[in-house]
Coordinates of C-alpha atoms in Angstrom, one line a residue:
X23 CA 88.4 198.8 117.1
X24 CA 89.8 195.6 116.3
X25 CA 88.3 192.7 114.2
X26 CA 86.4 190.3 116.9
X27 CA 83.5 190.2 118.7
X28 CA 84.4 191.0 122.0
X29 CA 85.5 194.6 121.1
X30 CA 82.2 195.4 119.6
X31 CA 80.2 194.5 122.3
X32 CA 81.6 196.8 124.8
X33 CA 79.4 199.5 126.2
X34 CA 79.9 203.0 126.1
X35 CA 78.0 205.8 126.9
X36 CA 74.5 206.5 126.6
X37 CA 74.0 209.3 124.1
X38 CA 72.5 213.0 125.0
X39 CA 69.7 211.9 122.9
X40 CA 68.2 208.5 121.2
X41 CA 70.1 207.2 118.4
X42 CA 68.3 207.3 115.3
X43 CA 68.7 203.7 113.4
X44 CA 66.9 202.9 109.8
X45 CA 66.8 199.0 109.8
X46 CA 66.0 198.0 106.5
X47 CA 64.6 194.2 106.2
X48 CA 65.9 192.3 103.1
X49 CA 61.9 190.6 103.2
X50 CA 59.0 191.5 102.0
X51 CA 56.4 188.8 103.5
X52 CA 54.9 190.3 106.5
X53 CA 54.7 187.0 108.6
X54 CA 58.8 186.6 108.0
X55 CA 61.1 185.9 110.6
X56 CA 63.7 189.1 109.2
X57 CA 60.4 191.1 109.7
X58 CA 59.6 189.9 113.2
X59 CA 63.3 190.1 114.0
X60 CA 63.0 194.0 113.3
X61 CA 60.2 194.8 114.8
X62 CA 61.3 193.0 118.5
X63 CA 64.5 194.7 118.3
X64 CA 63.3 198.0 118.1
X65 CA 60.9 197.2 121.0
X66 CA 63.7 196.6 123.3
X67 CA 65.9 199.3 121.9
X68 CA 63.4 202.1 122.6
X69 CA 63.8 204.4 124.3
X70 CA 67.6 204.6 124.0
X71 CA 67.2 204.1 120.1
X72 CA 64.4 205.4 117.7
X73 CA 64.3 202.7 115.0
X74 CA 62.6 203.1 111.8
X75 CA 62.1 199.9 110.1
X76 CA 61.2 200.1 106.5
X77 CA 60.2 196.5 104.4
X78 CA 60.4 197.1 101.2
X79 CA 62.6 200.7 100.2
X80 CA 61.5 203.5 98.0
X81 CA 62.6 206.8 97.0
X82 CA 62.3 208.2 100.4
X83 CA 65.2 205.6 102.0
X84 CA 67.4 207.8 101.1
X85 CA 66.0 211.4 102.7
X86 CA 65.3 208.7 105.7
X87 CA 68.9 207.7 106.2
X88 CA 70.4 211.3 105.7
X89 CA 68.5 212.2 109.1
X90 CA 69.4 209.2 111.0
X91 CA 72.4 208.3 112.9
X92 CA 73.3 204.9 111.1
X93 CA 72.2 202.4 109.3
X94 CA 71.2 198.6 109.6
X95 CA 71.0 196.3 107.1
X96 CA 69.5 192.9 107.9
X97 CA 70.5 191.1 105.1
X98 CA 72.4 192.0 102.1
X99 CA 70.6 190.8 99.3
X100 CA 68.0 192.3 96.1
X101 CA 66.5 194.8 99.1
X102 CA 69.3 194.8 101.5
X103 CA 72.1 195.7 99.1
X104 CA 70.9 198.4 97.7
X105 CA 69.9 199.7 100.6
X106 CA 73.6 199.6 102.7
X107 CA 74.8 201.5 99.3
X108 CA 72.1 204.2 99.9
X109 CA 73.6 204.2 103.2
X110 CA 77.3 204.8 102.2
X111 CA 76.1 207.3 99.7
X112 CA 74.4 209.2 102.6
X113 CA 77.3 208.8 104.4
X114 CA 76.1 207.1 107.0
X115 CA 77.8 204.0 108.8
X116 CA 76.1 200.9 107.8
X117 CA 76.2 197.7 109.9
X118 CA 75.1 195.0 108.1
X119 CA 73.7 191.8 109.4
X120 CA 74.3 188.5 107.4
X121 CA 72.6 185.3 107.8
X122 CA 74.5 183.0 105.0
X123 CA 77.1 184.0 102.5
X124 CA 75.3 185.3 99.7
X125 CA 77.6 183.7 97.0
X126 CA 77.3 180.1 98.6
X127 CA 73.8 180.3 99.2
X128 CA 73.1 181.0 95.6
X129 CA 75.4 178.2 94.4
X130 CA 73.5 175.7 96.7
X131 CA 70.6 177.0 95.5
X132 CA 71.4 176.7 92.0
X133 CA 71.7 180.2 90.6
X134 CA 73.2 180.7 87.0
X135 CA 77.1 182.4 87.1
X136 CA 76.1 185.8 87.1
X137 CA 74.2 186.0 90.1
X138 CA 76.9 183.7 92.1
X139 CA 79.3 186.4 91.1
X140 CA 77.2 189.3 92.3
X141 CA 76.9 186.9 95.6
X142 CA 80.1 186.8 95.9
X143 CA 80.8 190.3 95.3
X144 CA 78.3 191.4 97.7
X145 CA 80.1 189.5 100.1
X146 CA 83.1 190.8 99.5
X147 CA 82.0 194.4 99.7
X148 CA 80.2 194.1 102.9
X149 CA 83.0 192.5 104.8
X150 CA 85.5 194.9 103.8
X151 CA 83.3 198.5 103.7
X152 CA 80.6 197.8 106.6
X153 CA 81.4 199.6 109.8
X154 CA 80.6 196.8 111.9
X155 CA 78.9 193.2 110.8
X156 CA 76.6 191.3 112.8
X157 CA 77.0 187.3 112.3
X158 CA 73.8 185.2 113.0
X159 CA 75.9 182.4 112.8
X160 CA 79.7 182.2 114.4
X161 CA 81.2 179.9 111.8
X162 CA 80.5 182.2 109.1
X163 CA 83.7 184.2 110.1
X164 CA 85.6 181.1 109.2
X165 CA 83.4 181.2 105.5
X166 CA 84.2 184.6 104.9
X167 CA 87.6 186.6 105.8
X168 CA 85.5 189.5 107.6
X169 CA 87.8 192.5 108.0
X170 CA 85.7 194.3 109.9
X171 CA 84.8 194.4 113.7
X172 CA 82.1 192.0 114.1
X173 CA 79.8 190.3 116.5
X174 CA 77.4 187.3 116.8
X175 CA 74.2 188.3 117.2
X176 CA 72.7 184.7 116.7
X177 CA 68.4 183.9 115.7
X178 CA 66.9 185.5 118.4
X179 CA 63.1 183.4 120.2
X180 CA 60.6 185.6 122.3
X181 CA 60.5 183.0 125.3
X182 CA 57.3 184.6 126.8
X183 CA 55.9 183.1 123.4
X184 CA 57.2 179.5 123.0
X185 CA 56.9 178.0 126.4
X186 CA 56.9 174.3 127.4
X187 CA 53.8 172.7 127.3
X188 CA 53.0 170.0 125.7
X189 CA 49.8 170.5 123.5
X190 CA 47.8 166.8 123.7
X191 CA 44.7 168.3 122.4
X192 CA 46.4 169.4 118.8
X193 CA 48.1 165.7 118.7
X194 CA 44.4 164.7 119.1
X195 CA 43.0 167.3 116.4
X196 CA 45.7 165.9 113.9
X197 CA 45.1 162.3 114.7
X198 CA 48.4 161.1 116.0
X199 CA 47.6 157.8 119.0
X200 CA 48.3 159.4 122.6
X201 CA 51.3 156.8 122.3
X202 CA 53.1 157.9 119.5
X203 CA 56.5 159.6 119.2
X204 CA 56.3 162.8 117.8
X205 CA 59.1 163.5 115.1
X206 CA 58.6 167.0 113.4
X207 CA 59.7 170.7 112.0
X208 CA 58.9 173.5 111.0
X209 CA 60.1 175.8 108.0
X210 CA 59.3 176.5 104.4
X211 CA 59.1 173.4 102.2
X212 CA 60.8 174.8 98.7
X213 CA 61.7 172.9 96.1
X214 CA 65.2 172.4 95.1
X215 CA 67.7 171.2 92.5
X216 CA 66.7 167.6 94.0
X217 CA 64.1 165.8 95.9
X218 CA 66.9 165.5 98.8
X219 CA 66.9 169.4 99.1
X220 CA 63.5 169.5 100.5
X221 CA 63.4 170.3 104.1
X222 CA 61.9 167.4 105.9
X223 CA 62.9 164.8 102.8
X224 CA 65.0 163.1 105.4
X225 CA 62.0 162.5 108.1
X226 CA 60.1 161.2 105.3
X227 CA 63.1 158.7 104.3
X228 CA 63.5 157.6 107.7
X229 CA 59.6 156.5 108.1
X230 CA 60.6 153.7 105.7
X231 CA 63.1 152.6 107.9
X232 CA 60.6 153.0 111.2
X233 CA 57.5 150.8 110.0
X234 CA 57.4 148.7 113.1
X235 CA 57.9 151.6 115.1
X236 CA 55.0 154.1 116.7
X237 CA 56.5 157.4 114.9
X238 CA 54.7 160.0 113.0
X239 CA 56.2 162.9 111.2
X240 CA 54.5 166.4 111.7
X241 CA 56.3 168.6 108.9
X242 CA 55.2 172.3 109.9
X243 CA 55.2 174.7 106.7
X244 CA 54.2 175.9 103.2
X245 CA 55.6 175.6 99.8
X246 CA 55.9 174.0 96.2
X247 CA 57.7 171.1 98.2
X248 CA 54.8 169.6 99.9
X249 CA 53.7 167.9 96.9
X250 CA 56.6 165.9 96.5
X251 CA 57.3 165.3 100.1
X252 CA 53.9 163.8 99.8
X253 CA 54.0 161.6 96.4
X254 CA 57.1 160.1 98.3
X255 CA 55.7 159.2 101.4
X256 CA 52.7 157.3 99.5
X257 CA 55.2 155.6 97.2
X258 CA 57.2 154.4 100.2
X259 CA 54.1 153.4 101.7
X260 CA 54.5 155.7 104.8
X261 CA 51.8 158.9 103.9
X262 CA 49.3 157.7 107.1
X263 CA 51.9 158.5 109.5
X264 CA 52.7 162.4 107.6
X265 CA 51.0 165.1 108.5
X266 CA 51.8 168.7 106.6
X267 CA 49.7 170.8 108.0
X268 CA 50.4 173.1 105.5
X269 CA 51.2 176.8 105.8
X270 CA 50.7 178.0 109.6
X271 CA 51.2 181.5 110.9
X272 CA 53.7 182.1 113.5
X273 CA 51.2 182.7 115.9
X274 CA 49.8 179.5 115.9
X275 CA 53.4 178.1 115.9
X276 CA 54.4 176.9 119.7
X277 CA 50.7 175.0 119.9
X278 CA 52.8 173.0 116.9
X279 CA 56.3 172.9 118.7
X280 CA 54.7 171.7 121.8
X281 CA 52.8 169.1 120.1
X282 CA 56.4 167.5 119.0
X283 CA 58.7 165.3 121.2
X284 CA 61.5 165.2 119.2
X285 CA 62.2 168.6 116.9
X286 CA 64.8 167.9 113.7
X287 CA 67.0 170.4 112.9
X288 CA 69.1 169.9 109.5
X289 CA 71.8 171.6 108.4
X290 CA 74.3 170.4 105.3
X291 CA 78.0 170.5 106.3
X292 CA 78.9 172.9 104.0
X293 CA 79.6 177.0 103.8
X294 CA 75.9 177.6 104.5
X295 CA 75.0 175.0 106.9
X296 CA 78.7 176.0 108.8
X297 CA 77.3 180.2 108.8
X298 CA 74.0 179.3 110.0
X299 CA 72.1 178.8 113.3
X300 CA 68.3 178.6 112.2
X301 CA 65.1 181.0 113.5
X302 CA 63.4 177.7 114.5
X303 CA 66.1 176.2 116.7
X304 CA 66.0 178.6 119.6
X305 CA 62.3 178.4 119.6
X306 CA 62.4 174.6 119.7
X307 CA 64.7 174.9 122.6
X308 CA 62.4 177.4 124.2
X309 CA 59.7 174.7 124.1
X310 CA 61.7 172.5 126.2
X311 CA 62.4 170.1 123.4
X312 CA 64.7 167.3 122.8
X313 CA 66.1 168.3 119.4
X314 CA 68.0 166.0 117.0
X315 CA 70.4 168.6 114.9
X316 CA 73.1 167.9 112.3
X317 CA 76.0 168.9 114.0
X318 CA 76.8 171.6 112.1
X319 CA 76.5 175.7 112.7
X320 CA 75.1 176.9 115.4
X321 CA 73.7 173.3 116.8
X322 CA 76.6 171.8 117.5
X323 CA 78.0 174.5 119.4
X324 CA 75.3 174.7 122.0
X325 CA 73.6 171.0 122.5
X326 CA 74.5 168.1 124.0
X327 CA 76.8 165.2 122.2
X328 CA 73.2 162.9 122.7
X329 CA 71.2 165.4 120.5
X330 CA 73.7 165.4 117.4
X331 CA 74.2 163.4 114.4
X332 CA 77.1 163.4 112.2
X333 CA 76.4 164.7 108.5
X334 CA 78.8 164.6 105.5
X335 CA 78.9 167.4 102.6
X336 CA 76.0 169.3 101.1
X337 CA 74.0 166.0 100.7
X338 CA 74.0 162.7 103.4
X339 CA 72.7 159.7 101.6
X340 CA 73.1 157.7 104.5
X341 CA 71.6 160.7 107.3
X342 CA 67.9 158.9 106.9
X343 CA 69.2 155.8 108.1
X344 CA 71.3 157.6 111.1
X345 CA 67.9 159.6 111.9
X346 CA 66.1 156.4 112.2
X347 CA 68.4 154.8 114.0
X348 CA 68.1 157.6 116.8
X349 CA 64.2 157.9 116.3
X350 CA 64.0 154.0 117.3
X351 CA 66.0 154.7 120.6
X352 CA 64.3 157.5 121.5
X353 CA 60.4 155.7 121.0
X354 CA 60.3 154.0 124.7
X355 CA 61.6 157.4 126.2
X356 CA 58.5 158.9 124.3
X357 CA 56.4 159.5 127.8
X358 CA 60.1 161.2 129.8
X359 CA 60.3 163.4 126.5
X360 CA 56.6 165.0 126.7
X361 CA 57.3 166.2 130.1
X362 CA 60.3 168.3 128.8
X363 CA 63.9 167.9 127.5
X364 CA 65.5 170.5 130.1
X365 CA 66.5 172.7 126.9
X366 CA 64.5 175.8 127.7
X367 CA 68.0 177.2 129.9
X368 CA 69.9 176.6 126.8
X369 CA 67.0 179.3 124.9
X370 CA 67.2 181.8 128.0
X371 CA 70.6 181.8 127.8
X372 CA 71.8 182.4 124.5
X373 CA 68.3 183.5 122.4
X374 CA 66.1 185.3 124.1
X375 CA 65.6 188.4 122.7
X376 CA 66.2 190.5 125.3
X377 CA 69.8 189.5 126.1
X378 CA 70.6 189.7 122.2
X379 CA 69.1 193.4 122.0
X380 CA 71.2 194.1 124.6
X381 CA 74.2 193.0 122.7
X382 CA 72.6 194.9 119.7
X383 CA 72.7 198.1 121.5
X384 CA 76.2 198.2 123.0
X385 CA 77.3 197.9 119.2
X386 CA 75.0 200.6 117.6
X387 CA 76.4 202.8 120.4
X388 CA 80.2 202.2 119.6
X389 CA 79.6 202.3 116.0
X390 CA 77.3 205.8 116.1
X391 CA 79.5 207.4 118.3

């Protein structure tokens, strides 16, 4: 096989009997999108596949990889890792999928030297010694010199799930006026090196710039960050058109998509921005709704020109004002964007999990035969 990701995807064969995978999930929290990943794929996969998915490995990975087939590692980080060595030690082939460059990611997110050199080194070793790697993000090829056959597999969205809709009655519950445009997103609201790092910092920034405008923010998420988004929005004056819900299961999530007109999706124009395309951006598209996205990664390879905003490095001083700018446009469109953006063909298309399992499989196949 050569190095690309049209050889990998080829079919071939169906196997005599199901292909015994061991997906190992670099996650521990139950309600994670790694974990929900797993478990959908080796839904769609049975019965041609019988997938074991294991969480959090223990002494019997290694008994449970000797009797399988292969190998696959979603992830390669402090569970991941270890795990596609277990796998190469059972000698077993190991495909290994990668969401962000582990050395980058732990430089952006401020790691000492020694664990940006494992990062890096973990890199290295997975794009060299995997026997197949599966990119969730395209432009991640470019960040790393993968020298194996690999694929895009990108964030996958169960479109049964996250349907359009819009969802006046939660709009109601959170108290946002019936005429109000609906600026939000979802995702987990860490703290990082700075203020600016803090997913939904720039939503917040651009309510300052929107005060004679009818636009609320509805930040979806959990985290040591809310505080802070919070003592900013009441220092700017702005904290009685926030809403942080706090930490929502992802069950409840598509009642809070729905209840959005325009969806933000942010990503810094860096290595990991570049690698990335983002669990929640399918499922926003699945929604049907207009999203506003940095046009980095995966985002500016499938939306329209009108739906993306120019951002510069790893941090945009000047993206609040931009978003704002946009968000003021958009506010007298607010009634044509509840009906639906005509993005749910763009989610069918390219995320739904059943088209990406499909994908999934033809790899596995090549790779155990």
């Amino acid at each position: 096989m050569s190095v690309g990701s049209s050889e990998v995807a080829e079919a071939v064969a169906p196997p005599a009997r199901p292909i015994r995978v061991v997906m190992v999930v670099n996650e521990r929290a139950p309600e994670g999108n790694m974990v929900r990943r797993a478990g959908v794929f080796a839904a769609l996969l049975a019965p041609e596949f019988d997938v074991e998915v294991i969480e959090t490995p223990s002494r019997p990975l290694l008994s449970s990889l000797r009797a399988a087939d292969l190998a696959y590692v979603i992830d390669p980080g402090r569970i991941g890792f270890p795990a596609a060595l277990a796998g190469w030690l059972a000698q077993r082939p190991v495909v290994v999928e990668m969401g962000d460059p582990q050395g980058a990611l732990y430089r952006t997110q401020g790691r000492g030297l020694l664990s940006r050199t494992a990062g890096e080194f973990i890199d290295w070793l997975v794009v060299h010694r995997a026997a197949a790697v599966v990119l969730r993000g395209r432009g991640m090829a470019d960040v790393l010199p993968v020298r194996v056959p690999w694929i895009e597999i990108p964030d996958g969205v169960e479109v049964d799930r996250f349907v359009p809709g819009a969802d006046g009655e939660l709009r109601k519950t959170l108290g946002i006026p019936p005429d109000g445009l609906v600026a939000g997103l979802a995702g987990s609201l860490r703290r990082g090196r700075r203020r600016e790092g803090i997913y939904g910092w720039d939503l917040v920034e651009a309510l300052n710039l929107l005060r004679d405008q009818p636009v609320w923010a509805l930040i979806v998420g959990g985290g040591e960050g809310v505080p802070e988004l919070q003592r900013r929005a009441e220092a700017l004056g702005v904290s009685d058109r926030l809403i942080i819900p706090g930490y929502t299961p992802h069950s409840e999530m598509p009642r809070y998509v729905a209840a959005m007109d325009v969806c933000l999706s942010r990503q810094t124009n860096d290595a990991v921005g570049r690698s990335r395309t983002t669990a929640k951006l399918p499922e926003y598209l699945a929604c049907d709704r207009y999203v506003l996205a940095t046009a980095v990664g995966g985002a500016a390879e499938v939306l329209p020109a009108e739906m993306l905003l120019p951002y510069e490095g790893s941090l945009d001083p000047l993206h609040p004002a931009r978003l704002a700018e946009r968000l003021r446009e958009l506010v007298p469109r607010q009634p044509e964007l509840r009906r639906g953006a005509g993005t749910r063909s763009i989610a069918l298309e390219r995320y739904a999990y059943p088209v990406l399992a499909q994908r999934l499989a033809a790899l596995m196949q090549r790779v155990a035969a």
